[in-house]
PDB file of C-alpha atoms in Angstrom:
ATOM      1  CA  TYR A   1       0.000   0.000   0.000  1.00  0.00           C
ATOM      2  CA  LEU A   2       0.974   3.641  -0.204  1.00  0.00           C
ATOM      3  CA  GLU A   3       0.575   5.845   2.821  1.00  0.00           C
ATOM      4  CA  ASN A   4      -1.668   8.814   2.153  1.00  0.00           C
ATOM      5  CA  ASP A   5       0.057  11.217   4.538  1.00  0.00           C
ATOM      6  CA  VAL A   6       3.762  10.337   4.134  1.00  0.00           C
ATOM      7  CA  ILE A   7       6.093   9.557   1.277  1.00  0.00           C
ATOM      8  CA  GLU A   8       6.757   5.887   1.902  1.00  0.00           C
ATOM      9  CA  LEU A   9       5.547   2.432   0.848  1.00  0.00           C
ATOM     10  CA  SER A  10       3.846   0.394   3.538  1.00  0.00           C
ATOM     11  CA  SER A  11       2.742  -3.206   3.912  1.00  0.00           C
ATOM     12  CA  GLU A  12       0.116  -5.328   5.627  1.00  0.00           C
ATOM     13  CA  LYS A  13      -0.017  -9.073   6.161  1.00  0.00           C
ATOM     14  CA  TYR A  14      -2.797 -11.208   4.701  1.00  0.00           C
ATOM     15  CA  ASN A  15      -3.500 -14.909   4.356  1.00  0.00           C
ATOM     16  CA  ILE A  16      -3.671 -15.695   0.652  1.00  0.00           C
ATOM     17  CA  VAL A  17      -5.036 -19.017  -0.569  1.00  0.00           C
ATOM     18  CA  GLY A  18      -5.485 -20.654  -3.939  1.00  0.00           C
ATOM     19  CA  LYS A  19      -5.626 -24.019  -5.633  1.00  0.00           C
ATOM     20  CA  SER A  20      -2.795 -23.242  -8.063  1.00  0.00           C
ATOM     21  CA  LYS A  21       0.269 -21.023  -8.174  1.00  0.00           C
ATOM     22  CA  GLU A  22      -1.504 -18.722 -10.623  1.00  0.00           C
ATOM     23  CA  GLU A  23      -4.564 -18.459  -8.385  1.00  0.00           C
ATOM     24  CA  ILE A  24      -2.428 -17.596  -5.348  1.00  0.00           C
ATOM     25  CA  ILE A  25      -0.737 -14.766  -7.277  1.00  0.00           C
ATOM     26  CA  LYS A  26      -4.075 -13.521  -8.669  1.00  0.00           C
ATOM     27  CA  ASN A  27      -5.549 -13.507  -5.166  1.00  0.00           C
ATOM     28  CA  ALA A  28      -2.531 -11.602  -3.806  1.00  0.00           C
ATOM     29  CA  LEU A  29      -2.878  -8.952  -6.522  1.00  0.00           C
ATOM     30  CA  LYS A  30      -6.644  -8.778  -5.982  1.00  0.00           C
ATOM     31  CA  THR A  31      -6.032  -8.254  -2.257  1.00  0.00           C
ATOM     32  CA  MET A  32      -3.553  -5.477  -3.067  1.00  0.00           C
ATOM     33  CA  LYS A  33      -6.389  -3.604  -4.781  1.00  0.00           C
ATOM     34  CA  SER A  34      -8.728  -4.049  -1.807  1.00  0.00           C
ATOM     35  CA  LYS A  35      -9.196  -1.589   1.032  1.00  0.00           C
ATOM     36  CA  ALA A  36      -6.353  -1.743   3.542  1.00  0.00           C
ATOM     37  CA  LYS A  37      -6.889  -2.588   7.202  1.00  0.00           C
ATOM     38  CA  ASN A  38      -5.113   0.667   8.065  1.00  0.00           C
ATOM     39  CA  GLU A  39      -7.268   3.582   6.878  1.00  0.00           C
ATOM     40  CA  LYS A  40      -4.163   5.652   6.099  1.00  0.00           C
ATOM     41  CA  LEU A  41      -3.130   3.263   3.317  1.00  0.00           C
ATOM     42  CA  VAL A  42      -4.316   3.125  -0.278  1.00  0.00           C
ATOM     43  CA  SER A  43      -3.666   0.612  -3.047  1.00  0.00           C
ATOM     44  CA  ALA A  44      -0.557   1.050  -5.166  1.00  0.00           C
ATOM     45  CA  ILE A  45      -2.510  -0.413  -8.103  1.00  0.00           C
ATOM     46  CA  PRO A  46      -4.987   2.131  -9.505  1.00  0.00           C
ATOM     47  CA  ASN A  47      -8.627   0.997  -9.728  1.00  0.00           C
ATOM     48  CA  SER A  48      -8.583   1.494 -13.495  1.00  0.00           C
ATOM     49  CA  VAL A  49      -5.782  -1.073 -13.954  1.00  0.00           C
ATOM     50  CA  LYS A  50      -7.153  -4.585 -14.419  1.00  0.00           C
ATOM     51  CA  LEU A  51      -5.295  -7.847 -14.047  1.00  0.00           C
ATOM     52  CA  GLU A  52      -5.673  -9.639 -17.390  1.00  0.00           C
ATOM     53  CA  SER A  53      -3.726 -12.830 -16.648  1.00  0.00           C
ATOM     54  CA  VAL A  54      -1.055 -14.504 -14.552  1.00  0.00           C
ATOM     55  CA  THR A  55       1.143 -17.409 -15.546  1.00  0.00           C
ATOM     56  CA  VAL A  56       4.041 -19.022 -13.741  1.00  0.00           C
ATOM     57  CA  ASP A  57       7.081 -20.162 -15.723  1.00  0.00           C
ATOM     58  CA  ASN A  58       9.384 -22.097 -13.379  1.00  0.00           C
ATOM     59  CA  ASP A  59      10.046 -19.570 -10.579  1.00  0.00           C
ATOM     60  CA  THR A  60       8.950 -16.465 -12.564  1.00  0.00           C
ATOM     61  CA  ALA A  61       5.481 -14.903 -12.397  1.00  0.00           C
ATOM     62  CA  LEU A  62       4.337 -13.331 -15.668  1.00  0.00           C
ATOM     63  CA  ILE A  63       1.750 -10.657 -14.828  1.00  0.00           C
ATOM     64  CA  ASN A  64      -0.317  -9.081 -17.582  1.00  0.00           C
ATOM     65  CA  PHE A  65      -2.177  -5.842 -16.775  1.00  0.00           C
ATOM     66  CA  SER A  66      -4.695  -3.971 -18.933  1.00  0.00           C
ATOM     67  CA  SER A  67      -3.659  -1.050 -21.136  1.00  0.00           C
ATOM     68  CA  GLU A  68      -4.779   1.402 -18.394  1.00  0.00           C
ATOM     69  CA  TYR A  69      -1.440   0.588 -16.710  1.00  0.00           C
ATOM     70  CA  ASP A  70       0.157   2.960 -19.237  1.00  0.00           C
ATOM     71  CA  ASP A  71      -2.079   5.829 -18.024  1.00  0.00           C
ATOM     72  CA  MET A  72      -0.141   6.127 -14.745  1.00  0.00           C
ATOM     73  CA  THR A  73       2.388   8.902 -14.211  1.00  0.00           C
ATOM     74  CA  LYS A  74       6.014   7.790 -14.033  1.00  0.00           C
ATOM     75  CA  SER A  75       6.037   8.025 -10.238  1.00  0.00           C
ATOM     76  CA  GLU A  76       2.711   6.165  -9.899  1.00  0.00           C
ATOM     77  CA  GLU A  77       4.026   3.432 -12.197  1.00  0.00           C
ATOM     78  CA  MET A  78       7.266   3.137 -10.229  1.00  0.00           C
ATOM     79  CA  TYR A  79       5.392   2.662  -6.951  1.00  0.00           C
ATOM     80  CA  CYS A  80       2.885   0.274  -8.521  1.00  0.00           C
ATOM     81  CA  ARG A  81       5.632  -1.815 -10.137  1.00  0.00           C
ATOM     82  CA  SER A  82       7.680  -1.832  -6.945  1.00  0.00           C
ATOM     83  CA  ALA A  83       4.703  -2.901  -4.835  1.00  0.00           C
ATOM     84  CA  VAL A  84       3.702  -5.639  -7.290  1.00  0.00           C
ATOM     85  CA  ILE A  85       7.242  -7.043  -7.630  1.00  0.00           C
ATOM     86  CA  LYS A  86       7.935  -6.942  -3.869  1.00  0.00           C
ATOM     87  CA  THR A  87       4.570  -8.550  -3.090  1.00  0.00           C
ATOM     88  CA  VAL A  88       4.693 -11.314  -5.679  1.00  0.00           C
ATOM     89  CA  THR A  89       8.334 -12.231  -5.032  1.00  0.00           C
ATOM     90  CA  GLY A  90       7.426 -12.536  -1.349  1.00  0.00           C
ATOM     91  CA  ILE A  91       5.497 -15.696  -2.253  1.00  0.00           C
ATOM     92  CA  TYR A  92       7.729 -18.684  -1.571  1.00  0.00           C
ATOM     93  CA  PHE A  93       7.617 -20.174  -5.085  1.00  0.00           C
ATOM     94  CA  VAL A  94       8.256 -16.876  -6.957  1.00  0.00           C
ATOM     95  CA  ASP A  95      11.832 -15.633  -7.360  1.00  0.00           C
ATOM     96  CA  LYS A  96      11.148 -13.111 -10.131  1.00  0.00           C
ATOM     97  CA  ALA A  97       8.192 -11.366 -11.723  1.00  0.00           C
ATOM     98  CA  GLU A  98       7.770  -9.733 -15.104  1.00  0.00           C
ATOM     99  CA  ILE A  99       5.050  -7.206 -15.892  1.00  0.00           C
ATOM    100  CA  PHE A 100       3.286  -7.059 -19.236  1.00  0.00           C
ATOM    101  CA  VAL A 101       0.818  -4.422 -20.414  1.00  0.00           C
ATOM    102  CA  ASP A 102      -1.886  -5.582 -22.805  1.00  0.00           C
ATOM    103  CA  GLY A 103       0.253  -8.627 -23.619  1.00  0.00           C
ATOM    104  CA  LYS A 104       3.433  -6.643 -24.334  1.00  0.00           C
ATOM    105  CA  PRO A 105       6.509  -6.499 -22.048  1.00  0.00           C
ATOM    106  CA  LEU A 106       6.831  -3.422 -19.835  1.00  0.00           C
ATOM    107  CA  LEU A 107       9.531  -1.231 -21.393  1.00  0.00           C
ATOM    108  CA  LYS A 108      12.400   0.817 -20.008  1.00  0.00           C
ATOM    109  CA  THR A 109      12.634   4.475 -21.033  1.00  0.00           C
ATOM    110  CA  ASN A 110      15.081   3.443 -23.797  1.00  0.00           C
ATOM    111  CA  GLY A 111      12.441   1.126 -25.317  1.00  0.00           C
ATOM    112  CA  GLU A 112      14.038  -2.164 -24.219  1.00  0.00           C
ATOM    113  CA  PRO A 113      11.958  -4.710 -22.251  1.00  0.00           C
ATOM    114  CA  LEU A 114      12.332  -4.311 -18.493  1.00  0.00           C
ATOM    115  CA  GLY A 115      12.345  -8.095 -18.066  1.00  0.00           C
ATOM    116  CA  ALA A 116      11.862 -10.213 -14.973  1.00  0.00           C
ATOM    117  CA  MET A 117      12.792  -8.601 -11.664  1.00  0.00           C
ATOM    118  CA  SER A 118      13.436  -9.967  -8.190  1.00  0.00           C
ATOM    119  CA  GLY A 119      12.500  -8.199  -4.975  1.00  0.00           C
ATOM    120  CA  ASP A 120      16.182  -7.307  -4.582  1.00  0.00           C
ATOM    121  CA  ASP A 121      16.024  -5.388  -7.870  1.00  0.00           C
ATOM    122  CA  ILE A 122      13.591  -2.933  -6.283  1.00  0.00           C
ATOM    123  CA  ILE A 123      15.682  -0.203  -4.684  1.00  0.00           C
ATOM    124  CA  ILE A 124      13.404   2.426  -3.210  1.00  0.00           C
ATOM    125  CA  GLY A 125      14.941   3.023   0.181  1.00  0.00           C
ATOM    126  CA  ASP A 126      16.979   1.376   2.893  1.00  0.00           C
ATOM    127  CA  THR A 127      13.970   0.348   4.972  1.00  0.00           C
ATOM    128  CA  ILE A 128      12.051  -1.734   2.424  1.00  0.00           C
ATOM    129  CA  GLU A 129      12.750  -5.409   2.796  1.00  0.00           C
ATOM    130  CA  ALA A 130      10.212  -8.164   2.253  1.00  0.00           C
ATOM    131  CA  GLU A 131      10.074 -10.633   5.090  1.00  0.00           C
ATOM    132  CA  PRO A 132      11.051 -14.169   4.118  1.00  0.00           C
ATOM    133  CA  ILE A 133       7.864 -16.104   3.512  1.00  0.00           C
ATOM    134  CA  THR A 134       7.688 -19.806   4.278  1.00  0.00           C
ATOM    135  CA  SER A 135       3.992 -20.463   3.680  1.00  0.00           C
ATOM    136  CA  VAL A 136       1.766 -20.206   0.637  1.00  0.00           C
ATOM    137  CA  LYS A 137      -0.778 -18.434   2.826  1.00  0.00           C
ATOM    138  CA  VAL A 138       1.427 -15.675   4.265  1.00  0.00           C
ATOM    139  CA  ILE A 139       2.818 -12.881   2.085  1.00  0.00           C
ATOM    140  CA  THR A 140       3.637  -9.205   2.529  1.00  0.00           C
ATOM    141  CA  LEU A 141       1.600  -6.862   0.333  1.00  0.00           C
ATOM    142  CA  TYR A 142       2.843  -3.418  -0.709  1.00  0.00           C
ATOM    143  CA  PHE A 143       0.549  -0.503  -1.522  1.00  0.00           C
ATOM    144  CA  ALA A 144       0.709   3.200  -2.493  1.00  0.00           C
ATOM    145  CA  SER A 145      -0.167   6.697  -1.136  1.00  0.00           C
ATOM    146  CA  PRO A 146      -2.322   9.259  -2.948  1.00  0.00           C
ATOM    147  CA  THR A 147       0.558  11.720  -2.746  1.00  0.00           C
ATOM    148  CA  ILE A 148       2.924   9.307  -4.525  1.00  0.00           C
ATOM    149  CA  LEU A 149       5.958  10.966  -2.982  1.00  0.00           C
ATOM    150  CA  GLY A 150       7.832   8.072  -1.430  1.00  0.00           C
ATOM    151  CA  LEU A 151       7.760   4.662   0.208  1.00  0.00           C
ATOM    152  CA  ILE A 152       7.617   3.250   3.764  1.00  0.00           C
ATOM    153  CA  MET A 153       7.235  -0.216   5.149  1.00  0.00           C
ATOM    154  CA  ARG A 154       4.933  -0.877   8.057  1.00  0.00           C
ATOM    155  CA  LYS A 155       4.751  -4.327   9.555  1.00  0.00           C
ATOM    156  CA  GLU A 156       1.498  -5.216  11.257  1.00  0.00           C
ATOM    157  CA  GLU A 157       0.862  -8.433  13.077  1.00  0.00           C
TER     158      GLU A 157
END
């Protein structure tokens, strides 16, 4: 989640279930778009952005969002991408995640595909570290703030 009154990314813990790897990831991303337990947090994934599909190739999650993903500002996209990658790679069977938009790879500013990223590839600040997850049902979710000015991690039990 993003905090609405500070410039940091924050997280909450949820139990995520599913009958397949793809369903677990879909449910995690769906939960990221839901209302946070903490009223000061808002989703890092805009309501307009829809999850089109999720596939798992070995240890890499391939996440395909709708074309509305491209409507985000650069800072909104950075927080959204960071939250998605950190959340999904917090699931024990996912080492990397790659984001697609309308079936096409997410691109760097130079036009090259961004490619699959691990949670360690997300460098937002010194304080953001996903907790090691040992269960399919326990993951850390990351969300965004309406101000989109920075990131913070909050651990809630």
